[in-house]
Each structure stands twice: as structure tokens, then as C-alpha cells.
Coordinates of N, CA and C in Angstrom, one line a residue:
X1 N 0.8 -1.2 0.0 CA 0.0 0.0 0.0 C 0.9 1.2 0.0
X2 N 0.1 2.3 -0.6 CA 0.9 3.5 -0.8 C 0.9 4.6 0.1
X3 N 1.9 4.3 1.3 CA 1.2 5.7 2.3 C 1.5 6.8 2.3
X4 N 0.6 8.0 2.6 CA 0.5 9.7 1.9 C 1.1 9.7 3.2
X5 N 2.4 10.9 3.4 CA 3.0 12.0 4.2 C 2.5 12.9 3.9
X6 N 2.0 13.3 3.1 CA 1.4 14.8 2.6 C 3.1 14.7 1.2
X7 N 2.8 14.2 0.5 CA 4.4 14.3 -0.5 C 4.6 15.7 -1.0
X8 N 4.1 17.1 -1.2 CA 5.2 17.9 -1.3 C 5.3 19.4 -0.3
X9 N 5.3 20.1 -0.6 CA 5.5 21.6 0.6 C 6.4 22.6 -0.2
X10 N 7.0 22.3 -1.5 CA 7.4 23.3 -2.0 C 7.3 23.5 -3.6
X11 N 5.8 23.1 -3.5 CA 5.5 23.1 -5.0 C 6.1 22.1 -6.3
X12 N 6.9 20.6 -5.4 CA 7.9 20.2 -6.3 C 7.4 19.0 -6.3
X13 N 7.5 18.2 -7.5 CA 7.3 16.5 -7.7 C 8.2 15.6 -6.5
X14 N 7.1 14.8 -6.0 CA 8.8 13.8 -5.4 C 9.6 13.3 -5.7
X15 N 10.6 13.4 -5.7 CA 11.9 13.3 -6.7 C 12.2 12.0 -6.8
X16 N 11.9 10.9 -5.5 CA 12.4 9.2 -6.2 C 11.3 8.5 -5.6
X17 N 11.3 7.5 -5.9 CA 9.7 6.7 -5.2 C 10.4 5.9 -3.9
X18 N 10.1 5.8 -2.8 CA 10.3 5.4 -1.7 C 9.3 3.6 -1.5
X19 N 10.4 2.9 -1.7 CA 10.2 1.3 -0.8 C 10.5 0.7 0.6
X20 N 9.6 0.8 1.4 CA 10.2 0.1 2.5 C 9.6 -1.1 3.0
X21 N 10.7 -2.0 3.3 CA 10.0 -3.5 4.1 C 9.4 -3.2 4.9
X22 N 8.5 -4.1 5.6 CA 7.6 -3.9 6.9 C 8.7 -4.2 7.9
X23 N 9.5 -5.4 7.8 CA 10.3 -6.0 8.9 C 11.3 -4.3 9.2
X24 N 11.4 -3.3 8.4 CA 12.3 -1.9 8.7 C 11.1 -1.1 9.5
X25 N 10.0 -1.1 8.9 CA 9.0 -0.2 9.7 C 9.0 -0.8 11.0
X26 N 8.7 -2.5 11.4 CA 8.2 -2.9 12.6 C 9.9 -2.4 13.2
X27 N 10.9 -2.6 13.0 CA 12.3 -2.2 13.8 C 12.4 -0.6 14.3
X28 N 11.7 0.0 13.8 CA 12.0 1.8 13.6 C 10.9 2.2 14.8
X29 N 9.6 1.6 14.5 CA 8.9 1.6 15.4 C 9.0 1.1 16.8
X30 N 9.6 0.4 17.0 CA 10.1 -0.8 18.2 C 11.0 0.3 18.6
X31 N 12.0 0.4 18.5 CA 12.8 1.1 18.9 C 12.7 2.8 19.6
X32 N 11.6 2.7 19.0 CA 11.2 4.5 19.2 C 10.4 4.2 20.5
X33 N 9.5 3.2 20.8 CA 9.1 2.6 22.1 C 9.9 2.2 23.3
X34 N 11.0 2.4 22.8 CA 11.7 1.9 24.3 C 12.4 3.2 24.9
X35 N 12.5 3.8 24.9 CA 12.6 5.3 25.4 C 12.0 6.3 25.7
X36 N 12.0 6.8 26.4 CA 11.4 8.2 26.9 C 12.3 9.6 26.0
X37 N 13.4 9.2 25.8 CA 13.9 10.2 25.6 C 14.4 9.8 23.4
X38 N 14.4 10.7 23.3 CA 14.9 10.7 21.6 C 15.8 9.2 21.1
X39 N 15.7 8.3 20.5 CA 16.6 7.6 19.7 C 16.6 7.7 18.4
X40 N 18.1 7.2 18.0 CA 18.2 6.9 16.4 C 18.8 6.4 15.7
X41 N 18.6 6.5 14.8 CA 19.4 4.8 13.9 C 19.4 5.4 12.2
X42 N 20.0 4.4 11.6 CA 20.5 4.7 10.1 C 19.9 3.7 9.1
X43 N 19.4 3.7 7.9 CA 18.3 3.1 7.3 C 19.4 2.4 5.7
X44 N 19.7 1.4 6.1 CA 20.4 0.5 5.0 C 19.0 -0.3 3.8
X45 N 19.8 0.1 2.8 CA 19.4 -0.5 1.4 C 19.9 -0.1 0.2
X46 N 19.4 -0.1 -1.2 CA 19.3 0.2 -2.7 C 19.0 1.6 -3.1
X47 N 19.8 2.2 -3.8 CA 19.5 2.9 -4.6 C 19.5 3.1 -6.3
X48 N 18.6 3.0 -6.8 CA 18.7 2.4 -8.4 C 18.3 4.1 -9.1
X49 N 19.6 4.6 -9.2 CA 19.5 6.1 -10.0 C 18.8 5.9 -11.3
X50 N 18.4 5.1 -12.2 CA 17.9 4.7 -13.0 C 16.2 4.5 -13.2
X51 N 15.9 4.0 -12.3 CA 14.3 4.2 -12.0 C 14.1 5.0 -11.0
X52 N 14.9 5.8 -10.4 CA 14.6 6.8 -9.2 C 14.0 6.1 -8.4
X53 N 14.4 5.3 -7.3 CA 13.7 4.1 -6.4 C 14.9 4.0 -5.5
X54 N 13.9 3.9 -4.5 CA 15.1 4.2 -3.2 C 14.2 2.6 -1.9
X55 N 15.4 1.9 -2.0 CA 14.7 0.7 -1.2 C 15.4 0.7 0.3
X56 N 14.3 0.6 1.0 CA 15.0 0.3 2.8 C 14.6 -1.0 3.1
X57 N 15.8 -1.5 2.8 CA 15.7 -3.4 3.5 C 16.2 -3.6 5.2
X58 N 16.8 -2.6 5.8 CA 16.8 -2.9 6.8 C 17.4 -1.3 7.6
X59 N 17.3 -2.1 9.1 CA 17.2 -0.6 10.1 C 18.7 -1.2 11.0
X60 N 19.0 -0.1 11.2 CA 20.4 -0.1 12.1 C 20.7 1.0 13.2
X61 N 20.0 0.6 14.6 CA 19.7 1.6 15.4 C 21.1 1.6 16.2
X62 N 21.0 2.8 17.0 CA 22.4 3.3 16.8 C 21.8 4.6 18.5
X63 N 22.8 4.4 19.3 CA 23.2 4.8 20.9 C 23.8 6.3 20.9
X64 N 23.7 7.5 19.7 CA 23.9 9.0 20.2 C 23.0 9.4 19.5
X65 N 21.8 9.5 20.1 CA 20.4 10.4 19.2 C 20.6 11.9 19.9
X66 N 21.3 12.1 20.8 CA 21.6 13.4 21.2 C 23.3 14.3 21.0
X67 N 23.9 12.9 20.6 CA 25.1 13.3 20.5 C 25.9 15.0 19.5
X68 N 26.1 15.5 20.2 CA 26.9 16.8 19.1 C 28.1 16.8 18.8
X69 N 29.0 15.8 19.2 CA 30.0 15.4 18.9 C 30.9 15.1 17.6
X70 N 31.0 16.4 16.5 CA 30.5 15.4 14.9 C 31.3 14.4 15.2
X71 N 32.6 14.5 15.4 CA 33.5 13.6 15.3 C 33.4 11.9 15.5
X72 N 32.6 12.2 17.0 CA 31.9 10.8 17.6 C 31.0 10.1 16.3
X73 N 30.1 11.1 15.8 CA 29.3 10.5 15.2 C 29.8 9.9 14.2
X74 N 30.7 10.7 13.3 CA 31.3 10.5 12.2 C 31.8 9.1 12.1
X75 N 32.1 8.7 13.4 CA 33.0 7.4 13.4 C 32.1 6.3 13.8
X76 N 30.6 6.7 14.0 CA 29.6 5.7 14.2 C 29.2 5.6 12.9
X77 N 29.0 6.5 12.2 CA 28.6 6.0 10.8 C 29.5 5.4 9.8
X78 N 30.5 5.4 10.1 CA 31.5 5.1 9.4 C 31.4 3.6 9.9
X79 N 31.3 3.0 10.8 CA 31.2 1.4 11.4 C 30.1 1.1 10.8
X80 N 28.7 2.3 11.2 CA 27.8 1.3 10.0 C 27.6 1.1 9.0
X81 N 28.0 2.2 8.1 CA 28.9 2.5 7.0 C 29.1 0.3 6.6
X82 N 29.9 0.2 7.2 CA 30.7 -1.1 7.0 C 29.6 -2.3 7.3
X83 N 28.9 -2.2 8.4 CA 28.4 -3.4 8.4 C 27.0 -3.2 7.4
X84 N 26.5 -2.1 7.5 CA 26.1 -2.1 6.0 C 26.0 -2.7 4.5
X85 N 27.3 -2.3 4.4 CA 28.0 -2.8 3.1 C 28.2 -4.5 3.1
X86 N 28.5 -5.4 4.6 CA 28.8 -6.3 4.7 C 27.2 -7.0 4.0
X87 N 26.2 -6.5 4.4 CA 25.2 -6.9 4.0 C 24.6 -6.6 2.2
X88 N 25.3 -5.7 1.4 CA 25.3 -5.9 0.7 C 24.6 -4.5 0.4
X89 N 24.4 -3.5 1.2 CA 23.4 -2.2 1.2 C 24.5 -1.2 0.9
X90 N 23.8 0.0 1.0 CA 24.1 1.2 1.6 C 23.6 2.1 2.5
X91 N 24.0 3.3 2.9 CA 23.6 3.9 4.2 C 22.2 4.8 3.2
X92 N 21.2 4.8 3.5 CA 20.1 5.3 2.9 C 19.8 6.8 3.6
X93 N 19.5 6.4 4.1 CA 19.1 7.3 5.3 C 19.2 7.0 6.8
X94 N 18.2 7.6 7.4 CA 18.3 7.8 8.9 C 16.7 8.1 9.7
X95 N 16.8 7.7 10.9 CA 15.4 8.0 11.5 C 15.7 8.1 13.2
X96 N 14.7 9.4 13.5 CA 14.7 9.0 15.1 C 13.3 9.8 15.8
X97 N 13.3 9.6 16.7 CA 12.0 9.9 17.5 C 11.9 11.1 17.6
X98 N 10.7 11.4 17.9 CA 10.1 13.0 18.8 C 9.0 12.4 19.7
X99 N 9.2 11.5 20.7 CA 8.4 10.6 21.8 C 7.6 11.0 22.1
X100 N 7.6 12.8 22.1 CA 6.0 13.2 22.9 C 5.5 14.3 22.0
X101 N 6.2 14.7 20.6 CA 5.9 16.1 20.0 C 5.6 15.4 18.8
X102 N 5.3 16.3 18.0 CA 4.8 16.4 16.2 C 5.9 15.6 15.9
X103 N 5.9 14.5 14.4 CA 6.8 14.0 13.7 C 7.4 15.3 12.8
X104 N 6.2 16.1 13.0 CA 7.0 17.5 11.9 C 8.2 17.7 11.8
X105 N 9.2 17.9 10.8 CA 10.4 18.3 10.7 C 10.8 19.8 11.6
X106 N 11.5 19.8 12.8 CA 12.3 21.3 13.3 C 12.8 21.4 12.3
X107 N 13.7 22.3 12.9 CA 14.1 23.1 12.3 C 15.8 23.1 12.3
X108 N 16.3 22.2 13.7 CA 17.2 21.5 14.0 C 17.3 20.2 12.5
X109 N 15.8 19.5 12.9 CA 15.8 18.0 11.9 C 16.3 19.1 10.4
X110 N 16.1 19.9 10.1 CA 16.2 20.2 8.6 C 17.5 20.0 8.5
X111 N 18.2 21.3 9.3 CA 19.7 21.1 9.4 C 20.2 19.9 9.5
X112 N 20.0 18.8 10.0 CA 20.9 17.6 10.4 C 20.6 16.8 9.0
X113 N 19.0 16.7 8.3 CA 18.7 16.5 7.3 C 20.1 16.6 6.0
X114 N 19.9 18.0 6.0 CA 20.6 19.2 5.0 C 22.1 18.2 5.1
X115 N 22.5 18.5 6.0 CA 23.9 17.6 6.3 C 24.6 16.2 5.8
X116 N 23.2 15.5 6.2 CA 23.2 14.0 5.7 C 23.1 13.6 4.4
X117 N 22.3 14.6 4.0 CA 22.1 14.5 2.4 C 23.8 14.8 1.8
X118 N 24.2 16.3 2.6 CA 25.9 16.3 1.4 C 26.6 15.2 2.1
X119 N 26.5 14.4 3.2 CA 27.5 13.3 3.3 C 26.7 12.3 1.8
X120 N 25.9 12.0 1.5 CA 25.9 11.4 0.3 C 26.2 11.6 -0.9
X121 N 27.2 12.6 -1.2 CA 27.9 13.1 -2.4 C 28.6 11.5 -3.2
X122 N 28.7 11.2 -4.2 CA 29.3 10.0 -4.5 C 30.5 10.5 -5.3
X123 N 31.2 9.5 -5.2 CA 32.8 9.9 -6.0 C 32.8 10.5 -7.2
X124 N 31.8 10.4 -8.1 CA 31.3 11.5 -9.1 C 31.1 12.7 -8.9
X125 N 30.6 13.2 -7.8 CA 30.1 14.7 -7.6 C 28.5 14.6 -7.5
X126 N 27.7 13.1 -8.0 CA 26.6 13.1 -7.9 C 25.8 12.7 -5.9
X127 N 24.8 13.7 -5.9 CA 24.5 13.8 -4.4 C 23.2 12.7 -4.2
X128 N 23.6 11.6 -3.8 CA 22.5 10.2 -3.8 C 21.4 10.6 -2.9
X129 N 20.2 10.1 -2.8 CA 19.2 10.5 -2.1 C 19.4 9.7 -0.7
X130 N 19.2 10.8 0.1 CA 19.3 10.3 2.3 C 17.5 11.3 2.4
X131 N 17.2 9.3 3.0 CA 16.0 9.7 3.3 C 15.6 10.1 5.2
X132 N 14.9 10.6 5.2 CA 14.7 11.0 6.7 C 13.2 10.6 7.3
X133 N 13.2 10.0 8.4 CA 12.4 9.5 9.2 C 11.9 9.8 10.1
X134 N 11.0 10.3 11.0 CA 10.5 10.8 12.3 C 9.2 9.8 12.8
X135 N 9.7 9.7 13.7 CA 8.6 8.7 14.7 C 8.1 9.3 16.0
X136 N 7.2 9.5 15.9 CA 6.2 9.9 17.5 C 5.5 9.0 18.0
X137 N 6.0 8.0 18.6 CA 4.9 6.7 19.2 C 4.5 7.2 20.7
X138 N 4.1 8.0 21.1 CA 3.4 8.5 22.3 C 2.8 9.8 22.5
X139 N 2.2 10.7 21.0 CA 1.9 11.8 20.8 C 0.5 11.2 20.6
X140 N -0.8 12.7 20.8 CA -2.0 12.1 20.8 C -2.7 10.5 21.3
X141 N -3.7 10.3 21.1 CA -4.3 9.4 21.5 C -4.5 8.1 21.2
X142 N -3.8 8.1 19.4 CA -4.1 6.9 19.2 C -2.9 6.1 19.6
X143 N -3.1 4.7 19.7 CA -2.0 4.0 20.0 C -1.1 3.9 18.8
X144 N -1.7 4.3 17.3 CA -0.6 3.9 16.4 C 0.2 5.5 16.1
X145 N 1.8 4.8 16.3 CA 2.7 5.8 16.1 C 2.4 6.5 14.8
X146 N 3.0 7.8 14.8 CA 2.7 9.2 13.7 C 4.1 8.9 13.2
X147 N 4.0 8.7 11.9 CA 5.5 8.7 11.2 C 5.2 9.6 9.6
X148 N 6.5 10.2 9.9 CA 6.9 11.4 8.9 C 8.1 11.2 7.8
X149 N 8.0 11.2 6.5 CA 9.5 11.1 5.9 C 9.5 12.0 5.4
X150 N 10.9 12.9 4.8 CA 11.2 13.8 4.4 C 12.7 13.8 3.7
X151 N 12.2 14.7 3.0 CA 13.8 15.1 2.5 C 14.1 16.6 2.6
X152 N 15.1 17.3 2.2 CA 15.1 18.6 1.9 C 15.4 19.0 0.4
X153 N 14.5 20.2 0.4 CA 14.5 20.9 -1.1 C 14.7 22.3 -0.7
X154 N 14.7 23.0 -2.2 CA 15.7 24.4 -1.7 C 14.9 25.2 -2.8
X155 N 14.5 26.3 -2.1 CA 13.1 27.3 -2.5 C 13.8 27.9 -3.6
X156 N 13.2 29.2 -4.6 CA 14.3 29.9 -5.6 C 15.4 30.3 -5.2
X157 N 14.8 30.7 -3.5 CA 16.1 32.0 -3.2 C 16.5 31.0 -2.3
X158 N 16.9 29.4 -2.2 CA 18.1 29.0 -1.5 C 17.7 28.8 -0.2
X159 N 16.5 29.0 0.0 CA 15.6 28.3 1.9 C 15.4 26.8 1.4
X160 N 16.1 26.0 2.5 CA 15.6 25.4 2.6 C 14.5 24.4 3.4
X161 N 14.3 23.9 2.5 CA 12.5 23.2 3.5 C 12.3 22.1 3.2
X162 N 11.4 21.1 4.2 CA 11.2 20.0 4.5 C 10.3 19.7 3.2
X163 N 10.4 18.5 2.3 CA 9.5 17.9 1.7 C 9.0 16.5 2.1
X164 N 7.6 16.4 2.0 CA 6.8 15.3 2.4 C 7.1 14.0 1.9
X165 N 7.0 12.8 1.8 CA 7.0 12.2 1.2 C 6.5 10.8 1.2
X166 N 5.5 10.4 0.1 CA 4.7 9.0 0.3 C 6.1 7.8 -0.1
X167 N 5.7 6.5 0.8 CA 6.2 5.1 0.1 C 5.0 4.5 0.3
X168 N 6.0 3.2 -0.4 CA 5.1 2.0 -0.1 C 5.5 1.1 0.4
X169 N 4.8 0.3 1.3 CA 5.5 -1.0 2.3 C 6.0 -2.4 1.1
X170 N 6.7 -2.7 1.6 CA 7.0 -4.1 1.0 C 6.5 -5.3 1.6
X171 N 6.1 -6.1 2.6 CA 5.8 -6.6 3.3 C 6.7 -8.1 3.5
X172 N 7.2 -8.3 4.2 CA 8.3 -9.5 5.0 C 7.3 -10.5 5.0
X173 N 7.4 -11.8 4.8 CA 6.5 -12.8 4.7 C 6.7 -13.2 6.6
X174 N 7.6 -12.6 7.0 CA 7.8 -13.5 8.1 C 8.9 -12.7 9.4
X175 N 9.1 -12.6 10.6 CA 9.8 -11.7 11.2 C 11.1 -12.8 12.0
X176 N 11.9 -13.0 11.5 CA 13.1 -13.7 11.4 C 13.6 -13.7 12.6
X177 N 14.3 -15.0 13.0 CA 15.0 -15.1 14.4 C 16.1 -14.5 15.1
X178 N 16.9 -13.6 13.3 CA 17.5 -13.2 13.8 C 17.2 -11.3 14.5
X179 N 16.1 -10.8 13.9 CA 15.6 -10.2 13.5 C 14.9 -9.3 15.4
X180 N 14.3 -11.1 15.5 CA 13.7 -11.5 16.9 C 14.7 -11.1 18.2
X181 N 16.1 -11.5 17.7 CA 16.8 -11.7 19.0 C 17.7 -10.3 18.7
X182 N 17.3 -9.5 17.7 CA 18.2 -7.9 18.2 C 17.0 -6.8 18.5
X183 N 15.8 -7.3 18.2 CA 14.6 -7.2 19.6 C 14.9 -7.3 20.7
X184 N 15.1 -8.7 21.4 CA 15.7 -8.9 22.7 C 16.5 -8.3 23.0
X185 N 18.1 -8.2 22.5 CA 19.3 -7.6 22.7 C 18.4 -5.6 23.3
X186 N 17.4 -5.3 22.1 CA 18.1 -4.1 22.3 C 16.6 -4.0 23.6
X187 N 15.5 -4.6 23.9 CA 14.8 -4.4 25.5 C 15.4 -4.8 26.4
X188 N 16.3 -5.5 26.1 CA 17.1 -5.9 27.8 C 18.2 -4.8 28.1
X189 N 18.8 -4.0 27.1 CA 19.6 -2.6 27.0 C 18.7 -1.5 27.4
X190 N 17.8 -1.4 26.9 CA 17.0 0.1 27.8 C 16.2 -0.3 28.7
X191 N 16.2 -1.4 29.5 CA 15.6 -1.8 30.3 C 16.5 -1.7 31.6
X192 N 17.8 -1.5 31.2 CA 18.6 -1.0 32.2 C 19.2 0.4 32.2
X193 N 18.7 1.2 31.4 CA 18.6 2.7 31.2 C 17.5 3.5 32.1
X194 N 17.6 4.6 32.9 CA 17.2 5.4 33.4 C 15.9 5.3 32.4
X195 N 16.1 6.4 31.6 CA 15.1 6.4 30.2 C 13.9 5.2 29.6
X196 N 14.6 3.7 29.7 CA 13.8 2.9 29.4 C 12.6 3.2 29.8
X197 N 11.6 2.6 28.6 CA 10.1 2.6 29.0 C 9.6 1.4 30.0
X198 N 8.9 1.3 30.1 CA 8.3 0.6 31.8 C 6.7 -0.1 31.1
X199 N 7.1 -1.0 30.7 CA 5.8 -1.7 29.6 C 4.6 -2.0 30.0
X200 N 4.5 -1.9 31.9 CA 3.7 -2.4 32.0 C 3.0 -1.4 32.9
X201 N 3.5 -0.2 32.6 CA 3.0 1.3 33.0 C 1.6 1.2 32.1
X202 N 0.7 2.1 32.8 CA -0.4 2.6 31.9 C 0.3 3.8 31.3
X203 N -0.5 3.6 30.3 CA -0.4 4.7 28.6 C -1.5 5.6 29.1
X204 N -2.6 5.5 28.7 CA -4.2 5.9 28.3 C -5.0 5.0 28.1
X205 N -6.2 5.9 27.5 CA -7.3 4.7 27.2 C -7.5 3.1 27.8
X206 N -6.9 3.0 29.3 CA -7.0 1.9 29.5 C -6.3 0.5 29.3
X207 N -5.1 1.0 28.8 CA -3.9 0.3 27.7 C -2.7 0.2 28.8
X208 N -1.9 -0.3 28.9 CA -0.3 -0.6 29.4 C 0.6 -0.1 28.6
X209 N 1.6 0.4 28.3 CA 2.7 1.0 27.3 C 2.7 -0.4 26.1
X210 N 3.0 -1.7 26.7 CA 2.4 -3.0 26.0 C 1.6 -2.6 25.4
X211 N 0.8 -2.8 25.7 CA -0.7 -3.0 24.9 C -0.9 -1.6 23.5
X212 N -0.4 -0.8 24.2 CA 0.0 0.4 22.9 C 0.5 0.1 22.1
X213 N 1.9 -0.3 22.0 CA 2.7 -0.6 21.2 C 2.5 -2.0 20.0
X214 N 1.5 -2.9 21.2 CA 1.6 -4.0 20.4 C 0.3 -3.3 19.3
X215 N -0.6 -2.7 19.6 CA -1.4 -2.1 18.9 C -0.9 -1.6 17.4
X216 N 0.3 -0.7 17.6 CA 0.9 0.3 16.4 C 2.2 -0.7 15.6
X217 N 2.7 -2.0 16.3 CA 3.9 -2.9 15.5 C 2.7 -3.9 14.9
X218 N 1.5 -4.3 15.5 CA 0.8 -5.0 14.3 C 0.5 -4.5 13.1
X219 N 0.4 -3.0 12.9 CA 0.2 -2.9 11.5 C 1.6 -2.9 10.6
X220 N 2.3 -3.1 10.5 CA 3.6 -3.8 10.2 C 4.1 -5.0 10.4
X221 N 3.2 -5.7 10.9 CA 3.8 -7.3 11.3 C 3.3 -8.3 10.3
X222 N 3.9 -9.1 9.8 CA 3.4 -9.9 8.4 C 1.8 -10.3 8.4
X223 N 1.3 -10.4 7.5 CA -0.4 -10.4 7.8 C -0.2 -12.0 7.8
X224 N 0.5 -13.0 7.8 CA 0.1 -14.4 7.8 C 0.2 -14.3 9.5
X225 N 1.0 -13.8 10.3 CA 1.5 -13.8 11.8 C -0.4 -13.4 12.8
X226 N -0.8 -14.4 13.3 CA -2.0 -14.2 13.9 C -1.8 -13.0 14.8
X227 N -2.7 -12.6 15.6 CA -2.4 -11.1 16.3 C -2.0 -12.0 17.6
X228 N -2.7 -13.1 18.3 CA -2.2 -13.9 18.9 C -1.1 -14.1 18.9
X229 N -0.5 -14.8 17.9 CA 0.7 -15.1 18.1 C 1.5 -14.0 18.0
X230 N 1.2 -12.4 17.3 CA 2.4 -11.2 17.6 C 2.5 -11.1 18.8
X231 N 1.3 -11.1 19.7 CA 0.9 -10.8 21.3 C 2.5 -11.7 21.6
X232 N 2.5 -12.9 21.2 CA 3.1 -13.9 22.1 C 4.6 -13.3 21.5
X233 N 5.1 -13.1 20.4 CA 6.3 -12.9 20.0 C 6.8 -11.7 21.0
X234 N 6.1 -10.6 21.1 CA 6.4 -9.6 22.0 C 6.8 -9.8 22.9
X235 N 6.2 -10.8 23.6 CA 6.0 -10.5 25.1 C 7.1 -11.4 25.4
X236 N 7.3 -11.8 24.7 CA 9.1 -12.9 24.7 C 9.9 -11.9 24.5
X237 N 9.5 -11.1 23.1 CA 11.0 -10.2 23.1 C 11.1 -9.2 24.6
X238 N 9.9 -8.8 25.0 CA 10.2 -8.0 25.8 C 10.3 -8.2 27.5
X239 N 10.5 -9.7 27.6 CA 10.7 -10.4 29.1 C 9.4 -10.3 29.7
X240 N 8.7 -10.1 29.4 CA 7.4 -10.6 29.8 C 7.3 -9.1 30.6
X241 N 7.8 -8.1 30.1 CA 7.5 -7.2 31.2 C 6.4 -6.2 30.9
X242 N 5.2 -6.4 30.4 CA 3.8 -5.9 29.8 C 3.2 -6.0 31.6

């Protein structure tokens, strides 16, 4: 299915068509639930300059969502950079939370945007497309997270501004073991973080932080996987602490 971000804001076509797995959305999502405070990660896959098609096969979350450090970071992306490539991708883009506010692009997100995009310059001089992601899994009322992609475009006179942007899911026939156990790895890491979420806190509406979340990773979870049995996959990954 084809989902609308609102695709433009500066009067301009979308410039590549956006693919992503479900197994990347249900990771981006997951991840944006285990903290109170901002996380973020880096979005490995394909880019085919030829049909203008930009594929995200997989998510690679990543421990300085607040970091100002360029240098630090530099040398984080540069590792995933690598393990990346090991898998046969490239660095696409990037995504991280706003836990309690709008997915809307600041004004900060533009800048860091703007940035990521000239780290994609290619040994040609040609500037590959870095797509950008925002997740709000705890704004408003519904349980399913608000997610925003964007890129930046640049007005006549050189402003630049957030552009909207639709994809479409790919869907994962299945959510893999290994897939399962860097689930595990990463709830048993913010579960000993200050920050970690507390699953079996009330949300709203009557719900547990659990019960929310499993709400907003079912619409991403392969449609053969019963809701039952995502119930059960969760509550494994997450130590039973719902």
C-alpha cells in the first residue's frame, strides 16, 4: 500500500519513489518505544539512479540520538557504513524519535537532514538521495505511532524546506530469528537505562505501554502472523514485562 505523508510543501514533484520492508518499519517503530527520551538509527538498502527508487531493506539503530560530537558520530557511521556494506546495502538514510511532540520536521531536523544528504555526495560529484524519518509513538491518542519522511528541497532563493514524502510497504512474509533476538538484545539494554520505557505502566485509554505498542507494531507485522501469536512474539521479546 501507498502511504501519503502529505508528499510535497514546496511546490515540487517527489523526486524518487520510496520502498520500504515492513520488517524496517516494525524495527523503527520498536525502537522508538523503548525510550522516553529521543533515539536513532540509520536506514540501510538500494538505490537504483535509474528508475529513481530508493529501497530500505533494513534498520540499524544506533546509541547518540543526542550526540553533538560530529567527530563521535562520524566514526559511528562510518562502522555502520561497514556493516552495512557487509550486507550488501548502503547507508540510505536515517530515522529518530520526537516521543512526545509532532513527527513535523524542526528546524534543527532540517539542518541535520541538509547535512546527511551532502554526506551522500558520490565519487562522481553526484548527491544520492538520504531519506529522513520521524517517529512519534506516544503523541495524541491513538496507539498507532505518527510517522513522517522527508527530505530537503531548496526554495528559488536558496531556503531550505522539508519535503513530504509517500512510500510504499513491501511486506516481509515472516519476522526472522534473527531479527527476533536484536529485539531482545536491544529491550534488555534500555531496560537498564534510566530512560527505558516501563511496559507495563499505563499509557491511556486503558492500555499498558504493552498493549499500545503491540497495537501500532501490528500494522507492520506480516499479515500471515495471527495477532495472537504477535501478542506472544512480543511478550518474549520483551521479558514478559507488559
Amino acid at each position: 500500500a501507498v502511504v501519503s505523508t502529505q508528499s510535497t510543501g514546496v511546490g515540487q514533484k517527489q523526486p524518487y519513489t520510496v520502498y520500504i520492508s515492513s520488517n524496517s518499519l516494525l524495527l523503527m517503530d520498536y525502537h522508538c518505544h523503548l525510550s522516553t527520551e529521543e533515539v536513532s538509527g540509520y536506514l540501510g538498502g538500494t538505490w537504483n539512479p535509474s528508475k529513481l527508487t530508493l529501497h530500505v531493506k533494513g534498520v540499524f539503530p544506533c546509541s547518540l540520538a543526542n550526540s553533538t560530537d560530529q567527530k563521535e558520530c562520524g566514526l559511528l557511521q562510518d562502522k555502520i557504513r561497514e556493516l552495512i556494506a557487509q550486507q550488501d546495502m548502503t547507508v540510505i538514510g536515517w530515522y529518530h524519535s520526537h516521543p512526545t511532540s509532532s513527527p513535523r520536521p524542526s528546524q534543527h531536523d532540517i539542518v541535520c537532514q541538509s547535512v546527511h544528504q551532502q554526506h551522500m555526495r558520490s565519487l562522481d560529484g553526484r548527491i544520492d538521495p538520504c531519506l529522513g524519518v520521524i517517529i512519534s509513538p506516544f503523541r495524541g491518542q491513538s496507539p498507532v505511532s505518527e510517522m513522517q519522511l522527508f527530505c530537503v528541497m531548496h526554495t528559488n532563493d536558496g531556503r531550505p524546506v522539508p519535503m513530504h514524502l509517500e512510500y510504499t510497504c513491501m511486506w516481509d512474509s515472516t519476522i526472522s530469528q534473527e531479527l527476533a533476538t536484536e529485539m531482545r538484545a536491544m529491550a534488555i539494554l534500555y531496560s537498564h537505562k534510566q530512560t527505558g520505557v516501563k511496559f507495563h505502566n499505563h499509557w491511556r485509554n486503558n492500555l499498558t505501554i504493552f498493549q499500545k505498542m503491540v497495537q501500532s507494531l501490528k500494522q507492520k507485522a506480516p499479515k500471515d502472523i495471527s495477532d495472537n501469536r504477535f501478542v506472544d512474539i512480543l511478550r518474549h521479546i520483551v521479558a514478559k514485562e507488559e
